[in-house]
mmCIF file of C-alpha atoms in Angstrom:
data_model
loop_
_atom_site.group_PDB
_atom_site.id
_atom_site.type_symbol
_atom_site.label_atom_id
_atom_site.label_comp_id
_atom_site.label_asym_id
_atom_site.label_seq_id
_atom_site.Cartn_x
_atom_site.Cartn_y
_atom_site.Cartn_z
ATOM 1 C CA UNK C 919 71.046 149.682 133.810
ATOM 2 C CA UNK C 920 72.341 152.646 130.683
ATOM 3 C CA UNK C 921 70.877 151.973 127.630
ATOM 4 C CA UNK C 922 74.694 151.543 126.156
ATOM 5 C CA UNK C 923 74.601 148.280 129.005
ATOM 6 C CA UNK C 924 71.206 147.015 128.661
ATOM 7 C CA UNK C 925 72.518 146.877 124.441
ATOM 8 C CA UNK C 926 75.712 144.717 126.245
ATOM 9 C CA UNK C 927 73.796 142.916 127.530
ATOM 10 C CA UNK C 928 71.553 141.848 124.317
ATOM 11 C CA UNK C 929 74.849 141.651 122.195
ATOM 12 C CA UNK C 930 75.661 138.592 124.199
ATOM 13 C CA UNK C 931 72.233 136.558 124.740
ATOM 14 C CA UNK C 932 72.281 136.899 120.879
ATOM 15 C CA UNK C 933 75.531 136.083 120.676
ATOM 16 C CA UNK C 934 74.920 133.030 122.961
ATOM 17 C CA UNK C 935 71.864 131.701 121.009
ATOM 18 C CA UNK C 936 73.427 132.423 117.843
ATOM 19 C CA UNK C 937 76.377 129.680 119.036
ATOM 20 C CA UNK C 938 73.659 127.373 120.245
ATOM 21 C CA UNK C 939 71.783 127.772 116.903
ATOM 22 C CA UNK C 940 75.358 126.623 115.218
ATOM 23 C CA UNK C 941 76.243 123.649 117.268
ATOM 24 C CA UNK C 942 72.373 122.147 116.710
ATOM 25 C CA UNK C 943 71.916 123.511 113.570
ATOM 26 C CA UNK C 944 75.545 121.933 112.512
ATOM 27 C CA UNK C 945 73.907 119.137 109.124
ATOM 28 C CA UNK C 946 72.599 122.932 108.054
ATOM 29 C CA UNK C 947 75.167 125.496 108.950
ATOM 30 C CA UNK C 948 78.101 123.318 108.829
ATOM 31 C CA UNK C 949 77.837 122.968 104.854
ATOM 32 C CA UNK C 950 76.312 126.840 104.234
ATOM 33 C CA UNK C 951 79.984 127.696 105.864
ATOM 34 C CA UNK C 952 81.893 125.853 104.102
ATOM 35 C CA UNK C 953 80.154 126.365 100.492
ATOM 36 C CA UNK C 954 80.809 130.410 100.737
ATOM 37 C CA UNK C 955 84.105 129.714 101.456
ATOM 38 C CA UNK C 956 84.766 127.722 98.662
ATOM 39 C CA UNK C 957 82.406 130.054 96.754
ATOM 40 C CA UNK C 958 84.898 132.779 97.538
ATOM 41 C CA UNK C 959 87.897 130.621 96.113
ATOM 42 C CA UNK C 960 86.095 129.142 93.153
ATOM 43 C CA UNK C 961 84.709 132.146 91.739
ATOM 44 C CA UNK C 962 87.881 133.959 90.484
ATOM 45 C CA UNK C 963 88.014 130.535 88.200
ATOM 46 C CA UNK C 964 84.858 130.730 86.878
ATOM 47 C CA UNK C 965 83.972 133.924 86.183
ATOM 48 C CA UNK C 966 87.346 133.934 83.909
ATOM 49 C CA UNK C 967 86.229 130.652 82.548
ATOM 50 C CA UNK C 968 82.877 132.715 81.738
ATOM 51 C CA UNK C 969 83.848 135.143 79.799
ATOM 52 C CA UNK C 970 85.036 132.330 76.958
ATOM 53 C CA UNK C 971 82.443 129.805 77.497
ATOM 54 C CA UNK C 972 79.233 129.646 78.277
ATOM 55 C CA UNK C 973 77.989 130.011 82.452
ATOM 56 C CA UNK C 974 76.674 126.072 82.869
ATOM 57 C CA UNK C 975 79.964 124.995 80.867
ATOM 58 C CA UNK C 976 82.071 127.511 82.867
ATOM 59 C CA UNK C 977 80.430 126.487 86.402
ATOM 60 C CA UNK C 978 80.975 122.497 85.200
ATOM 61 C CA UNK C 979 84.231 122.888 85.465
ATOM 62 C CA UNK C 980 85.070 125.132 88.258
ATOM 63 C CA UNK C 981 83.075 122.533 89.951
ATOM 64 C CA UNK C 982 85.238 119.639 88.818
ATOM 65 C CA UNK C 983 88.689 120.995 89.003
ATOM 66 C CA UNK C 984 87.372 121.512 92.782
ATOM 67 C CA UNK C 985 86.403 118.478 93.808
ATOM 68 C CA UNK C 986 89.577 116.594 91.843
ATOM 69 C CA UNK C 987 91.858 118.895 94.150
ATOM 70 C CA UNK C 988 89.467 118.384 97.147
ATOM 71 C CA UNK C 989 89.224 114.551 96.422
ATOM 72 C CA UNK C 990 93.358 114.280 96.069
ATOM 73 C CA UNK C 991 94.242 115.791 99.013
ATOM 74 C CA UNK C 992 91.254 113.731 101.019
ATOM 75 C CA UNK C 993 93.101 110.921 99.635
ATOM 76 C CA UNK C 994 96.533 111.341 100.880
ATOM 77 C CA UNK C 995 95.656 112.581 103.871
ATOM 78 C CA UNK C 996 93.860 109.055 104.210
ATOM 79 C CA UNK C 997 97.172 107.158 102.860
ATOM 80 C CA UNK C 998 99.023 108.732 105.522
ATOM 81 C CA UNK C 999 97.529 108.018 108.029
ATOM 82 C CA UNK C 1000 96.814 104.320 106.906
ATOM 83 C CA UNK C 1001 100.215 103.415 106.667
ATOM 84 C CA UNK C 1002 100.933 104.721 109.978
ATOM 85 C CA UNK C 1003 97.958 102.271 111.393
ATOM 86 C CA UNK C 1004 99.734 99.354 109.139
ATOM 87 C CA UNK C 1005 102.976 100.093 110.613
ATOM 88 C CA UNK C 1006 101.051 100.818 113.933
ATOM 89 C CA UNK C 1007 99.632 97.321 113.779
ATOM 90 C CA UNK C 1008 102.575 95.710 112.595
ATOM 91 C CA UNK C 1009 104.416 96.096 115.106
ATOM 92 C CA UNK C 1010 101.712 97.015 117.950
ATOM 93 C CA UNK C 1011 104.197 94.132 120.562
ATOM 94 C CA UNK C 1012 106.740 97.018 120.938
ATOM 95 C CA UNK C 1013 104.122 99.759 121.738
ATOM 96 C CA UNK C 1014 102.281 97.435 124.455
ATOM 97 C CA UNK C 1015 106.369 96.385 126.085
ATOM 98 C CA UNK C 1016 106.932 100.758 125.709
ATOM 99 C CA UNK C 1017 104.079 101.745 127.685
ATOM 100 C CA UNK C 1018 103.804 98.550 130.092
ATOM 101 C CA UNK C 1019 107.866 99.534 131.162
ATOM 102 C CA UNK C 1020 106.581 102.825 131.648
ATOM 103 C CA UNK C 1021 103.751 102.371 133.113
ATOM 104 C CA UNK C 1022 106.181 100.047 135.432
ATOM 105 C CA UNK C 1023 108.919 103.355 135.679
ATOM 106 C CA UNK C 1024 106.324 105.468 136.415
ATOM 107 C CA UNK C 1025 105.091 103.623 139.201
ATOM 108 C CA UNK C 1026 108.060 102.701 140.630
ATOM 109 C CA UNK C 1027 108.840 106.315 141.454
ATOM 110 C CA UNK C 1028 105.534 106.618 143.166
ATOM 111 C CA UNK C 1029 103.845 108.426 140.079
ATOM 112 C CA UNK C 1030 101.211 106.081 140.417
ATOM 113 C CA UNK C 1031 98.098 108.225 138.613
ATOM 114 C CA UNK C 1032 100.543 109.010 135.986
ATOM 115 C CA UNK C 1033 101.150 105.430 135.167
ATOM 116 C CA UNK C 1034 97.389 104.770 135.214
ATOM 117 C CA UNK C 1035 97.514 107.606 132.975
ATOM 118 C CA UNK C 1036 100.508 105.458 130.823
ATOM 119 C CA UNK C 1037 97.988 102.194 130.422
ATOM 120 C CA UNK C 1038 95.032 103.782 129.576
ATOM 121 C CA UNK C 1039 96.518 105.361 126.362
ATOM 122 C CA UNK C 1040 98.335 101.739 125.501
ATOM 123 C CA UNK C 1041 98.413 100.594 122.204
ATOM 124 C CA UNK C 1042 95.058 99.772 121.324
ATOM 125 C CA UNK C 1043 94.048 103.246 121.952
ATOM 126 C CA UNK C 1044 96.454 104.533 119.439
ATOM 127 C CA UNK C 1045 94.824 102.388 116.675
ATOM 128 C CA UNK C 1046 91.531 102.630 117.448
ATOM 129 C CA UNK C 1047 92.813 106.750 116.941
ATOM 130 C CA UNK C 1048 94.015 106.247 113.776
ATOM 131 C CA UNK C 1049 91.007 104.351 112.683
ATOM 132 C CA UNK C 1050 88.623 106.649 113.727
ATOM 133 C CA UNK C 1051 90.740 109.571 112.118
ATOM 134 C CA UNK C 1052 90.284 107.473 108.665
ATOM 135 C CA UNK C 1053 86.882 106.938 109.357
ATOM 136 C CA UNK C 1054 86.152 110.334 109.786
ATOM 137 C CA UNK C 1055 87.798 111.188 106.832
ATOM 138 C CA UNK C 1056 85.148 108.640 104.676
ATOM 139 C CA UNK C 1057 82.207 109.209 106.873
ATOM 140 C CA UNK C 1058 82.204 113.033 105.801
ATOM 141 C CA UNK C 1059 80.856 111.753 102.136
ATOM 142 C CA UNK C 1060 77.525 112.900 103.421
ATOM 143 C CA UNK C 1061 78.567 116.296 104.423
ATOM 144 C CA UNK C 1062 80.416 116.886 101.195
ATOM 145 C CA UNK C 1063 77.174 116.284 99.034
ATOM 146 C CA UNK C 1064 75.257 118.885 100.839
ATOM 147 C CA UNK C 1065 77.828 121.427 100.759
ATOM 148 C CA UNK C 1066 78.505 120.772 96.515
ATOM 149 C CA UNK C 1067 74.588 121.242 96.254
ATOM 150 C CA UNK C 1068 74.900 124.698 98.979
ATOM 151 C CA UNK C 1069 77.733 125.380 96.235
ATOM 152 C CA UNK C 1070 76.408 124.730 92.957
ATOM 153 C CA UNK C 1071 73.306 126.897 93.859
ATOM 154 C CA UNK C 1072 75.442 129.945 95.579
ATOM 155 C CA UNK C 1073 77.823 129.804 92.315
ATOM 156 C CA UNK C 1074 74.699 129.885 90.113
ATOM 157 C CA UNK C 1075 73.686 133.649 91.614
ATOM 158 C CA UNK C 1076 76.859 135.300 93.020
ATOM 159 C CA UNK C 1077 77.024 137.568 90.003
ATOM 160 C CA UNK C 1078 73.012 138.246 90.419
ATOM 161 C CA UNK C 1079 73.177 139.164 93.956
ATOM 162 C CA UNK C 1080 76.822 140.523 93.630
ATOM 163 C CA UNK C 1081 74.960 143.434 90.762
ATOM 164 C CA UNK C 1082 71.868 143.817 92.977
ATOM 165 C CA UNK C 1083 73.992 144.889 95.971
ATOM 166 C CA UNK C 1084 75.693 147.434 93.733
ATOM 167 C CA UNK C 1085 72.860 148.640 91.617
ATOM 168 C CA UNK C 1086 71.646 150.139 95.826
ATOM 169 C CA UNK C 1087 69.529 147.845 95.997
ATOM 170 C CA UNK C 1088 69.959 147.054 99.929
ATOM 171 C CA UNK C 1089 70.870 150.953 99.891
ATOM 172 C CA UNK C 1090 73.631 151.648 102.059
ATOM 173 C CA UNK C 1091 74.135 148.061 103.830
ATOM 174 C CA UNK C 1092 74.423 146.458 100.424
ATOM 175 C CA UNK C 1093 77.212 148.322 99.766
ATOM 176 C CA UNK C 1094 78.780 147.780 102.973
ATOM 177 C CA UNK C 1095 77.985 144.007 102.533
ATOM 178 C CA UNK C 1096 78.987 144.585 98.733
ATOM 179 C CA UNK C 1097 82.178 145.546 100.015
ATOM 180 C CA UNK C 1098 82.793 143.508 102.952
ATOM 181 C CA UNK C 1099 82.047 140.630 100.699
ATOM 182 C CA UNK C 1100 84.887 141.437 98.665
ATOM 183 C CA UNK C 1101 87.822 141.951 100.789
ATOM 184 C CA UNK C 1102 86.869 138.947 102.851
ATOM 185 C CA UNK C 1103 86.280 136.680 99.591
ATOM 186 C CA UNK C 1104 90.123 137.936 98.996
ATOM 187 C CA UNK C 1105 91.553 137.477 101.956
ATOM 188 C CA UNK C 1106 89.707 134.124 101.829
ATOM 189 C CA UNK C 1107 92.410 133.381 98.447
ATOM 190 C CA UNK C 1108 95.576 134.814 100.217
ATOM 191 C CA UNK C 1109 94.799 132.955 103.706
ATOM 192 C CA UNK C 1110 94.033 129.292 101.764
ATOM 193 C CA UNK C 1111 97.420 130.226 99.193
ATOM 194 C CA UNK C 1112 99.275 130.755 102.461
ATOM 195 C CA UNK C 1113 98.245 128.170 103.751
ATOM 196 C CA UNK C 1114 98.797 125.930 101.039
ATOM 197 C CA UNK C 1115 102.375 127.132 101.037
ATOM 198 C CA UNK C 1116 103.164 126.576 104.069
ATOM 199 C CA UNK C 1117 101.808 123.116 104.221
ATOM 200 C CA UNK C 1118 103.822 122.189 101.269
ATOM 201 C CA UNK C 1119 106.887 123.003 102.977
ATOM 202 C CA UNK C 1120 106.030 121.704 106.324
ATOM 203 C CA UNK C 1121 105.270 118.723 104.375
ATOM 204 C CA UNK C 1122 108.761 118.575 102.804
ATOM 205 C CA UNK C 1123 111.024 119.526 105.773
ATOM 206 C CA UNK C 1124 108.705 116.550 107.815
ATOM 207 C CA UNK C 1125 109.335 113.739 104.898
ATOM 208 C CA UNK C 1126 113.710 115.066 104.904
ATOM 209 C CA UNK C 1127 114.169 115.225 108.342
ATOM 210 C CA UNK C 1128 112.728 111.916 109.216
ATOM 211 C CA UNK C 1129 114.454 110.282 106.175
ATOM 212 C CA UNK C 1130 117.998 111.740 107.565
ATOM 213 C CA UNK C 1131 117.026 110.465 110.675
ATOM 214 C CA UNK C 1132 116.122 107.310 109.383
ATOM 215 C CA UNK C 1133 112.329 106.908 110.652
ATOM 216 C CA UNK C 1134 110.327 104.307 108.954
ATOM 217 C CA UNK C 1135 107.245 105.998 106.734
ATOM 218 C CA UNK C 1136 109.370 109.197 106.463
ATOM 219 C CA UNK C 1137 106.783 110.262 103.252
ATOM 220 C CA UNK C 1138 103.480 108.983 105.592
ATOM 221 C CA UNK C 1139 104.913 111.404 107.735
ATOM 222 C CA UNK C 1140 105.506 114.111 105.671
ATOM 223 C CA UNK C 1141 101.746 113.330 104.183
ATOM 224 C CA UNK C 1142 100.850 113.796 107.047
ATOM 225 C CA UNK C 1143 102.410 116.869 108.457
ATOM 226 C CA UNK C 1144 101.216 118.820 105.043
ATOM 227 C CA UNK C 1145 97.417 117.875 105.386
ATOM 228 C CA UNK C 1146 97.386 119.032 109.238
ATOM 229 C CA UNK C 1147 98.526 121.791 109.009
ATOM 230 C CA UNK C 1148 95.929 123.132 107.893
ATOM 231 C CA UNK C 1149 94.300 123.542 111.114
ATOM 232 C CA UNK C 1150 96.236 125.560 113.235
ATOM 233 C CA UNK C 1151 98.061 125.131 116.611
ATOM 234 C CA UNK C 1152 96.823 121.625 116.632
ATOM 235 C CA UNK C 1153 97.435 119.951 113.714
ATOM 236 C CA UNK C 1154 101.055 121.220 113.787
ATOM 237 C CA UNK C 1155 101.286 119.898 117.664
ATOM 238 C CA UNK C 1156 99.664 116.211 115.961
ATOM 239 C CA UNK C 1157 102.013 115.869 113.299
ATOM 240 C CA UNK C 1158 105.112 116.718 115.954
ATOM 241 C CA UNK C 1159 103.665 114.155 118.679
ATOM 242 C CA UNK C 1160 103.136 111.095 116.286
ATOM 243 C CA UNK C 1161 106.308 110.674 114.267
ATOM 244 C CA UNK C 1162 108.421 111.019 118.019
ATOM 245 C CA UNK C 1163 105.544 108.573 119.686
ATOM 246 C CA UNK C 1164 107.089 106.051 116.882
ATOM 247 C CA UNK C 1165 110.535 107.222 116.644
ATOM 248 C CA UNK C 1166 110.100 105.620 120.086
ATOM 249 C CA UNK C 1167 108.953 102.029 119.282
ATOM 250 C CA UNK C 1168 111.251 102.233 116.639
ATOM 251 C CA UNK C 1169 114.724 103.132 117.529
ATOM 252 C CA UNK C 1170 113.997 102.182 121.876
ATOM 253 C CA UNK C 1171 115.485 105.140 122.759
ATOM 254 C CA UNK C 1172 114.724 108.457 124.578
ATOM 255 C CA UNK C 1173 116.722 110.433 122.813
ATOM 256 C CA UNK C 1174 116.334 109.870 120.056
ATOM 257 C CA UNK C 1175 112.538 110.589 120.568
ATOM 258 C CA UNK C 1176 113.634 113.686 121.706
ATOM 259 C CA UNK C 1177 115.461 114.403 119.154
ATOM 260 C CA UNK C 1178 112.324 113.389 116.736
ATOM 261 C CA UNK C 1179 110.463 115.878 118.567
ATOM 262 C CA UNK C 1180 112.863 118.602 118.961
ATOM 263 C CA UNK C 1181 113.464 118.444 114.888
ATOM 264 C CA UNK C 1182 109.921 118.526 113.943
ATOM 265 C CA UNK C 1183 109.231 121.691 117.094
ATOM 266 C CA UNK C 1184 112.284 123.679 114.872
ATOM 267 C CA UNK C 1185 110.578 122.877 111.492
ATOM 268 C CA UNK C 1186 106.953 124.215 113.052
ATOM 269 C CA UNK C 1187 108.217 126.915 114.596
ATOM 270 C CA UNK C 1188 110.441 128.240 111.888
ATOM 271 C CA UNK C 1189 108.067 128.205 109.016
ATOM 272 C CA UNK C 1190 104.857 128.695 111.103
ATOM 273 C CA UNK C 1191 105.872 131.296 113.576
ATOM 274 C CA UNK C 1192 108.481 133.110 111.260
ATOM 275 C CA UNK C 1193 107.319 132.217 107.157
ATOM 276 C CA UNK C 1194 104.053 131.899 107.866
ATOM 277 C CA UNK C 1195 103.637 135.861 109.064
ATOM 278 C CA UNK C 1196 106.022 137.667 106.897
ATOM 279 C CA UNK C 1197 104.497 135.664 103.481
ATOM 280 C CA UNK C 1198 100.303 136.118 105.120
ATOM 281 C CA UNK C 1199 101.137 140.149 105.634
ATOM 282 C CA UNK C 1200 99.450 142.734 107.613
ATOM 283 C CA UNK C 1201 96.238 141.997 105.575
ATOM 284 C CA UNK C 1202 95.985 138.166 107.639
ATOM 285 C CA UNK C 1203 97.176 139.305 110.972
ATOM 286 C CA UNK C 1204 95.406 137.427 114.341
ATOM 287 C CA UNK C 1205 96.591 137.716 117.940
ATOM 288 C CA UNK C 1206 97.261 134.549 118.403
ATOM 289 C CA UNK C 1207 95.049 134.007 120.988
ATOM 290 C CA UNK C 1208 92.096 134.595 118.632
ATOM 291 C CA UNK C 1209 93.445 131.582 116.121
ATOM 292 C CA UNK C 1210 94.130 129.175 119.247
ATOM 293 C CA UNK C 1211 90.779 130.282 120.347
ATOM 294 C CA UNK C 1212 88.793 130.335 116.524
ATOM 295 C CA UNK C 1213 90.470 126.556 116.613
ATOM 296 C CA UNK C 1214 88.895 124.804 119.912
ATOM 297 C CA UNK C 1215 85.284 126.646 119.328
ATOM 298 C CA UNK C 1216 84.506 125.816 116.143
ATOM 299 C CA UNK C 1217 85.912 122.522 116.556
ATOM 300 C CA UNK C 1218 83.260 122.473 119.512
ATOM 301 C CA UNK C 1219 80.531 123.349 117.300
ATOM 302 C CA UNK C 1220 80.971 121.073 114.568
ATOM 303 C CA UNK C 1221 84.126 118.692 114.845
ATOM 304 C CA UNK C 1222 87.043 118.327 113.074
ATOM 305 C CA UNK C 1223 85.247 120.795 109.848
ATOM 306 C CA UNK C 1224 85.227 123.225 112.176
ATOM 307 C CA UNK C 1225 88.708 122.971 112.985
ATOM 308 C CA UNK C 1226 89.459 123.544 109.804
ATOM 309 C CA UNK C 1227 87.095 126.291 109.009
ATOM 310 C CA UNK C 1228 87.147 128.465 112.209
ATOM 311 C CA UNK C 1229 90.051 130.746 111.309
ATOM 312 C CA UNK C 1230 88.414 131.447 107.735
ATOM 313 C CA UNK C 1231 85.075 132.681 109.905
ATOM 314 C CA UNK C 1232 87.085 134.655 112.365
ATOM 315 C CA UNK C 1233 88.978 136.230 109.411
ATOM 316 C CA UNK C 1234 85.606 136.953 107.783
ATOM 317 C CA UNK C 1235 83.892 138.047 110.938
ATOM 318 C CA UNK C 1236 86.759 140.839 111.834
ATOM 319 C CA UNK C 1237 86.984 141.594 108.204
ATOM 320 C CA UNK C 1238 83.015 142.479 108.240
ATOM 321 C CA UNK C 1239 83.717 144.337 111.312
ATOM 322 C CA UNK C 1240 85.798 146.924 109.834
ATOM 323 C CA UNK C 1241 83.960 147.830 107.102
ATOM 324 C CA UNK C 1242 81.367 148.775 110.001
ATOM 325 C CA UNK C 1243 81.909 152.328 111.511
ATOM 326 C CA UNK C 1244 80.415 150.870 114.855
ATOM 327 C CA UNK C 1245 82.457 148.228 115.239
ATOM 328 C CA UNK C 1246 85.931 149.011 113.719
ATOM 329 C CA UNK C 1247 87.480 149.764 117.027
ATOM 330 C CA UNK C 1248 87.041 145.518 116.814
ATOM 331 C CA UNK C 1249 89.316 144.470 114.149
ATOM 332 C CA UNK C 1250 91.737 146.729 115.274
ATOM 333 C CA UNK C 1251 91.879 145.499 118.698
ATOM 334 C CA UNK C 1252 92.088 141.707 118.000
ATOM 335 C CA UNK C 1253 94.125 142.171 114.735
ATOM 336 C CA UNK C 1254 97.231 141.058 116.151
ATOM 337 C CA UNK C 1255 99.358 144.453 115.202
ATOM 338 C CA UNK C 1256 100.629 146.664 117.498
ATOM 339 C CA UNK C 1257 99.575 150.055 117.254
ATOM 340 C CA UNK C 1258 100.515 151.952 114.532
ATOM 341 C CA UNK C 1259 102.427 155.222 115.745
#
């Protein structure tokens, strides 16, 4: 094996070991990743406040604003899933009858495996699903506390580290790191701005469509669609399937369920596949395959938190590659953009 082959093999081994370490040390690594992400988002606000207020006052105001936003989003999400769970419990008989009749129909047509599948995902499973989501959201308090501590300490040191790197204390690698970090932070802020705008638009569109279709919990479906839209692919899929299942139980009509499913998919397609890429621009362009891989891979590593942070971390990795000569080809290959003529 030549020298290049050995380097590639060592790189693969190092990547596997790094992923294993991130999985085993998730209780520390995941909060640090989130802290760096939030520091990039909050830093411009703190920097602007620091020009008029003492550093500690600017720091605590920035953190307070961030906490209010996060608590508001979390409360809305818990409320949306809670409302859906209450409706599900109140109409449990409808769902049970629906699933039993579906299983009998499948068995009657010789689809025994599908019938068993239907019986497995009965109303009890749906209730446990909603309760599990609410419990996970409420149970992330410890994770949030650790992340908050890292954000607090990190914001105190951002300017100090930036000045050291700009002064050349780390040499040329330090300057590359500083330029890459500034670019990554700017892309993080653009990503969250675009994602938030699209989430708001999706939430309003889903709410309006659900109300027009006569679906119960129209506002709750809008809130759920808004919250889940922050998780690419998986979130919109869940936000489409859940109202469809509830429509079957409410209207007892598969035609109405198909109409709801089609309407939700049209909303997700127009906003997610047409509007969002044009707003995000080339700076945030990524291969769709890579986006899906990032969501599933980091969800495997860190659960629900990983599904949210997976795409920003991938954006950071590609941006860092773009700032290094040896790895620039990786960023170009996975950018999702066509080669320039």
